[in-house]
Amino acid sequence: MNHFPESWGRPRDDIYGTYNPAYLQSTGPKAHTQSPAVTGTSVIAVKFNGGVAIAADNLASYGSLARFTDVKRLRKFSDTAVVGFSGDVSDMQYMDRLLESIDIRENYSTHGNMLNAKNLHTYLSKVLYKRRSEFNPLWNHILVVGFDGDKKPFLSSADLLGTTYSAPHLATGFGAHLAVPILRRLFPEDRPTEDITKEDAVKALRECLKVLWYRDARSLDKYSLAIITEEGVEIKEDQRLENQSWAFAETIRGYGAQVV
Amino acid sequence: MTSLVNQQPHSEAIGYSFSQSTHAPNKQHSFYPYTDNGGSTLGITGADFAILAGDTRSVAGYNINSRYAPKVFKIGGDDETGEGAHILLSVVGFAADGHALKERLDAVVKMYKYQHGKPMSVRACAQRLSTILYQKRFFPYYVHAILAGLDEEGTGALYSYDPVGSYEREQCRAAGSAASLIMPFLDNQVNFKNQYIPGSGEGHALEPKKAGPLPRSTVEQLVRDAFTSAVERHIEVGDGLQMMVITANGIEEIYTPLKQD
């Protein structure tokens, strides 16, 4: 028997090889999130006359595993704004907690909650920038929609590096490749957003989600859709892309292994 | 010999110990805190004005993030719109750092006014900006900044910076992704490099054309030409040209569309 107590209860070296002490290490650099774990894919949003529409599917993936299929990635903030999260889900839940505490604090204050979507976007982008500067990023790319101080529709993005930008239509992740070209064709940027109706915007978002469902392998046909107007926020969290099917694929002939 | 004994304390050498902690290699951080948002900026001074311009495209790789993301900012204005500002700053490179830098300098110039009861001179602001950049020498703001304004005599002043705060006053400067395309054009058209007075001599006796301050209309046209040409040859430049002209009367902003391809 080996008489050294530190080897008791451990796999024997002569059978399993020497144990890698790196696994026991407690010193060394602090391990921050170096890559996301459970992730949400694209968020897409469009401005229209009198408001903004935003959509994201309800899937949280663990690598290529469709891990959670009922995750709400659109977060309402007190009737004034909606935040859509893509990227790491645990970091999303952390930011959700930050927003919750702000909301509570603001509502207990004497002036009531006066934060609009623009304020919220400034805040969240500063949180993201601070965390990237500490080399401990919140692994998300977010879209913030709502209204600015002049009551004009607001849509802006912020990512894990703290980079911010806004445009009449935005998409994160795969949507930046697949949805943005569709949205730019439907609603050219030189056309004023006042020409776009709510129905057009929502229809376009559904069309984009359909394309994403077919071509983004980490997406789902169950999605959430939020519409924010002067009247308030309307969130639908159990939407479904109806009658989608890959069945047509087997009828396609003429390329790949199929010759005739 | 001693080191050998220390590494293998027991005769039946087991490969680990609870106190052992130094052998595992340090893990490398894989998170890279910078990105390049592309675009280009350009500044030219005149006798009584300075122009600072930048395209409005923001990119991430081959993607266009936005067609309107300004890179030229008013510094030390009274409100959010920058009304009452007398200094301009352009930042190109990593947009998040550029934005943070702009916010910091803006706060500094405002505080200076509150504390001293007079607006900050462009020379003082230029030195302060250098200090701000150098303070982050070992985790730099990844931007090429250009500062513009009018000096104490009222002539156009332009200061250009590298990411860690080295700076100099110049007549003209291009920065950003298309800087290497625009700067030679400026050398020739603003500082008259390689231009000689015709018939002034043969070979080395040829007299170089003397550079001097250019009129505002000429400078504006040079800026437009520089950018329309850069758009043709650089994929990260395009969408819109934002020109800010600072004179004794204040700051004028001119927007001209550029090609969106």
Coordinates of N, CA and C in Angstrom, one line a residue, chain A residues 142-255:
Chain A
I142 N -26.7 43.2 -27.6 CA -28.1 43.5 -27.3 C -28.7 44.6 -28.3
L143 N -30.0 44.6 -28.4 CA -30.7 45.6 -29.1 C -31.6 46.3 -28.1
V144 N -31.6 47.6 -28.0 CA -32.5 48.3 -27.1 C -33.5 49.1 -28.0
V145 N -34.8 48.9 -27.8 CA -35.8 49.6 -28.6 C -36.8 50.4 -27.6
G146 N -37.4 51.4 -28.2 CA -38.3 52.3 -27.4 C -38.3 53.7 -28.0
F147 N -38.3 54.7 -27.1 CA -38.4 56.0 -27.5 C -37.2 56.8 -26.9
D148 N -36.8 57.9 -27.6 CA -35.7 58.7 -27.0 C -36.4 59.9 -26.2
G149 N -35.6 60.9 -25.8 CA -36.1 62.0 -25.0 C -37.1 62.8 -25.8
D150 N -37.0 62.9 -27.1 CA -37.9 63.7 -28.0 C -39.1 62.8 -28.4
K151 N -39.4 61.7 -27.8 CA -40.5 60.8 -28.1 C -40.4 60.3 -29.5
K152 N -39.2 60.2 -30.1 CA -39.0 59.6 -31.4 C -38.6 58.2 -31.2
P153 N -39.1 57.3 -32.2 CA -38.7 55.9 -32.1 C -37.2 55.7 -32.0
F154 N -36.7 54.8 -31.1 CA -35.3 54.6 -30.8 C -34.9 53.2 -31.0
L155 N -33.9 52.9 -31.7 CA -33.4 51.6 -31.9 C -31.8 51.6 -31.9
S156 N -31.2 50.9 -31.0 CA -29.7 51.0 -30.9 C -29.2 49.7 -30.4
S157 N -27.9 49.4 -30.8 CA -27.3 48.2 -30.4 C -26.0 48.4 -29.5
A158 N -25.7 47.4 -28.7 CA -24.5 47.4 -27.9 C -23.9 46.0 -27.8
D159 N -22.6 45.8 -27.9 CA -22.1 44.5 -27.9 C -21.1 44.3 -26.7
L160 N -20.5 43.1 -26.7 CA -19.7 42.8 -25.5 C -18.4 43.6 -25.4
L161 N -18.1 44.3 -26.5 CA -16.9 45.2 -26.4 C -17.3 46.6 -26.0
G162 N -18.6 46.9 -26.0 CA -19.1 48.2 -25.7 C -19.3 49.1 -26.9
T163 N -19.1 48.4 -28.1 CA -19.4 49.2 -29.3 C -20.9 49.4 -29.5
T164 N -21.2 50.6 -29.9 CA -22.6 51.0 -30.0 C -22.9 51.5 -31.4
Y165 N -24.0 51.3 -32.0 CA -24.4 51.9 -33.2 C -25.9 51.8 -33.4
S166 N -26.5 52.7 -34.2 CA -28.0 52.6 -34.4 C -28.2 52.7 -35.9
A167 N -29.4 52.2 -36.3 CA -29.8 52.3 -37.7 C -31.3 52.0 -37.7
P168 N -32.0 52.3 -38.9 CA -33.4 52.1 -38.9 C -33.8 50.6 -38.7
H169 N -32.9 49.7 -39.1 CA -33.1 48.3 -38.8 C -31.8 47.6 -38.4
L170 N -31.9 46.8 -37.4 CA -30.6 46.2 -36.8 C -30.9 44.7 -36.6
A171 N -29.8 43.9 -36.6 CA -29.9 42.5 -36.2 C -28.6 42.1 -35.7
T172 N -28.6 41.1 -34.7 CA -27.4 40.7 -34.1 C -27.1 39.3 -34.6
G173 N -25.9 38.8 -34.4 CA -25.5 37.4 -34.8 C -25.7 37.1 -36.2
F174 N -26.3 35.9 -36.4 CA -26.5 35.5 -37.8 C -27.5 36.4 -38.5
G175 N -28.4 37.0 -37.8 CA -29.3 38.0 -38.4 C -28.6 39.1 -39.1
A176 N -27.4 39.5 -38.7 CA -26.6 40.6 -39.3 C -26.3 40.1 -40.8
H177 N -26.1 38.8 -41.0 CA -25.8 38.4 -42.3 C -27.1 38.1 -43.1
L178 N -28.1 37.5 -42.5 CA -29.3 37.0 -43.2 C -30.5 38.0 -43.2
A179 N -30.7 38.6 -42.0 CA -31.9 39.5 -41.9 C -31.7 40.9 -42.4
V180 N -30.5 41.5 -42.1 CA -30.3 42.9 -42.5 C -30.4 43.1 -44.0
P181 N -29.8 42.2 -44.8 CA -30.0 42.5 -46.3 C -31.5 42.5 -46.7
I182 N -32.3 41.6 -46.1 CA -33.7 41.6 -46.4 C -34.4 42.9 -46.0
L183 N -34.1 43.3 -44.7 CA -34.7 44.5 -44.2 C -34.2 45.7 -45.0
R184 N -32.9 45.7 -45.4 CA -32.5 46.9 -46.2 C -33.1 47.0 -47.6
R185 N -33.5 45.8 -48.1 CA -34.2 45.8 -49.4 C -35.6 46.2 -49.2
L186 N -36.3 45.7 -48.2 CA -37.7 46.1 -47.9 C -37.8 47.5 -47.6
F187 N -37.0 48.0 -46.7 CA -37.1 49.4 -46.2 C -35.7 50.1 -46.4
P188 N -35.5 50.7 -47.7 CA -34.3 51.4 -47.9 C -34.0 52.5 -46.9
E189 N -32.8 52.7 -46.6 CA -32.5 53.6 -45.5 C -32.8 55.1 -45.8
D190 N -32.8 55.4 -47.1 CA -33.1 56.8 -47.5 C -34.6 57.0 -47.4
R191 N -35.4 56.0 -47.3 CA -36.8 56.2 -47.1 C -37.1 56.5 -45.7
P192 N -37.9 57.5 -45.4 CA -38.2 57.8 -44.0 C -38.9 56.7 -43.3
T193 N -38.7 56.5 -42.0 CA -39.3 55.4 -41.3 C -40.8 55.7 -41.1
E194 N -41.2 56.9 -41.3 CA -42.6 57.3 -41.2 C -43.5 56.6 -42.3
D195 N -42.8 56.2 -43.4 CA -43.5 55.5 -44.5 C -43.8 54.0 -44.2
I196 N -43.2 53.5 -43.1 CA -43.3 52.1 -42.8 C -44.4 51.9 -41.8
T197 N -45.4 51.1 -42.1 CA -46.5 50.8 -41.1 C -46.1 49.7 -40.2
K198 N -46.8 49.7 -39.1 CA -46.6 48.6 -38.1 C -46.7 47.2 -38.7
E199 N -47.8 47.1 -39.5 CA -48.0 45.8 -40.1 C -46.9 45.4 -41.0
D200 N -46.4 46.3 -41.8 CA -45.2 46.0 -42.7 C -44.0 45.6 -41.9
A201 N -43.8 46.3 -40.8 CA -42.6 46.0 -40.0 C -42.7 44.6 -39.4
V202 N -43.9 44.3 -38.8 CA -44.1 42.9 -38.2 C -44.0 41.8 -39.3
K203 N -44.6 42.1 -40.4 CA -44.5 41.1 -41.5 C -43.1 40.8 -41.9
A204 N -42.3 41.9 -42.0 CA -40.9 41.8 -42.4 C -40.1 41.0 -41.4
L205 N -40.4 41.3 -40.1 CA -39.7 40.5 -39.0 C -40.0 39.0 -39.1
R206 N -41.3 38.7 -39.3 CA -41.7 37.3 -39.5 C -41.0 36.6 -40.6
E207 N -40.9 37.4 -41.7 CA -40.2 36.9 -42.9 C -38.7 36.6 -42.6
C208 N -38.1 37.5 -41.9 CA -36.7 37.3 -41.5 C -36.5 36.1 -40.6
L209 N -37.4 35.9 -39.6 CA -37.3 34.8 -38.7 C -37.5 33.5 -39.5
K210 N -38.3 33.5 -40.5 CA -38.5 32.3 -41.4 C -37.1 32.0 -42.0
V211 N -36.5 33.0 -42.6 CA -35.2 32.7 -43.3 C -34.2 32.2 -42.3
L212 N -34.2 32.8 -41.1 CA -33.3 32.4 -40.1 C -33.5 31.0 -39.6
W213 N -34.8 30.6 -39.5 CA -35.1 29.3 -39.1 C -34.6 28.3 -40.1
Y214 N -34.7 28.6 -41.4 CA -34.2 27.7 -42.4 C -32.7 27.6 -42.5
R215 N -32.0 28.7 -42.2 CA -30.6 28.7 -42.5 C -29.7 28.9 -41.3
D216 N -30.2 29.3 -40.1 CA -29.4 29.4 -38.9 C -29.7 28.1 -38.1
A217 N -28.7 27.2 -38.0 CA -28.9 25.9 -37.4 C -29.2 26.1 -35.9
R218 N -28.8 27.2 -35.3 CA -29.1 27.4 -33.8 C -30.4 28.2 -33.6
S219 N -31.4 28.1 -34.4 CA -32.6 28.9 -34.3 C -33.8 27.9 -34.1
L220 N -34.9 28.6 -33.8 CA -36.1 27.8 -33.5 C -37.3 28.5 -34.2
D221 N -38.4 27.7 -34.4 CA -39.6 28.3 -35.0 C -40.5 28.9 -33.9
K222 N -40.2 28.8 -32.7 CA -40.9 29.5 -31.6 C -40.2 30.7 -31.3
Y223 N -41.0 31.8 -31.2 CA -40.3 33.1 -31.0 C -41.1 34.1 -30.2
S224 N -40.5 35.2 -29.8 CA -41.2 36.3 -29.1 C -41.1 37.5 -30.0
L225 N -42.2 38.3 -29.9 CA -42.2 39.5 -30.7 C -42.8 40.6 -29.8
A226 N -42.1 41.7 -29.8 CA -42.5 42.9 -29.1 C -42.7 44.1 -30.0
I227 N -43.8 44.8 -29.7 CA -44.1 46.0 -30.5 C -44.2 47.1 -29.5
I228 N -43.4 48.2 -29.7 CA -43.5 49.3 -28.7 C -44.0 50.6 -29.5
T229 N -45.1 51.1 -29.0 CA -45.6 52.3 -29.5 C -45.9 53.3 -28.4
E230 N -46.5 54.5 -28.8 CA -46.8 55.5 -27.8 C -47.8 54.9 -26.7
E231 N -48.6 53.9 -27.1 CA -49.6 53.3 -26.2 C -48.9 52.4 -25.2
G232 N -47.8 51.9 -25.5 CA -47.1 51.0 -24.6 C -46.4 49.8 -25.3
V233 N -46.1 48.8 -24.5 CA -45.4 47.7 -25.0 C -46.3 46.5 -25.1
E234 N -46.3 45.8 -26.3 CA -47.1 44.6 -26.5 C -46.1 43.5 -26.8
I235 N -46.0 42.6 -25.8 CA -45.1 41.4 -26.1 C -45.9 40.2 -26.3
K236 N -45.6 39.4 -27.3 CA -46.2 38.1 -27.5 C -45.0 37.1 -27.5
E237 N -45.1 36.2 -26.5 CA -43.9 35.4 -26.2 C -44.1 33.9 -26.7
D238 N -45.3 33.6 -27.2 CA -45.4 32.2 -27.7 C -45.9 32.2 -29.1
Q239 N -45.1 32.9 -30.0 CA -45.4 32.9 -31.4 C -44.8 31.7 -32.0
R240 N -45.3 31.4 -33.2 CA -44.8 30.2 -33.9 C -44.8 30.5 -35.4
L241 N -43.7 30.1 -36.1 CA -43.7 30.1 -37.5 C -44.5 28.9 -38.0
E242 N -45.7 29.2 -38.6 CA -46.6 28.1 -39.0 C -46.2 27.5 -40.3
N243 N -46.5 26.2 -40.4 CA -46.3 25.4 -41.6 C -44.9 25.5 -42.2
Q244 N -43.9 25.5 -41.4 CA -42.5 25.5 -41.9 C -42.1 24.0 -42.0
S245 N -41.5 23.6 -43.0 CA -41.1 22.2 -43.2 C -39.9 22.1 -44.2
W246 N -39.0 21.2 -43.8 CA -37.9 20.9 -44.7 C -38.3 19.8 -45.7
A247 N -39.5 19.4 -45.7 CA -39.9 18.3 -46.6 C -39.6 18.5 -48.0
F248 N -39.6 19.7 -48.4 CA -39.4 20.0 -49.9 C -37.9 19.7 -50.3
A249 N -37.1 19.5 -49.2 CA -35.6 19.3 -49.6 C -35.4 18.1 -50.4
E250 N -36.2 17.0 -50.1 CA -35.9 15.8 -50.8 C -36.3 15.8 -52.2
T251 N -37.2 16.8 -52.6 CA -37.6 16.9 -54.0 C -36.6 17.7 -54.8
I252 N -35.7 18.3 -54.2 CA -34.7 19.1 -54.9 C -33.7 18.2 -55.6
R253 N -33.6 18.4 -56.9 CA -32.7 17.5 -57.7 C -31.6 18.3 -58.4
G254 N -30.5 17.7 -58.7 CA -29.6 18.3 -59.6 C -28.3 18.9 -59.0
Y255 N -28.1 18.7 -57.7 CA -26.8 19.1 -57.1 C -26.5 18.2 -55.9

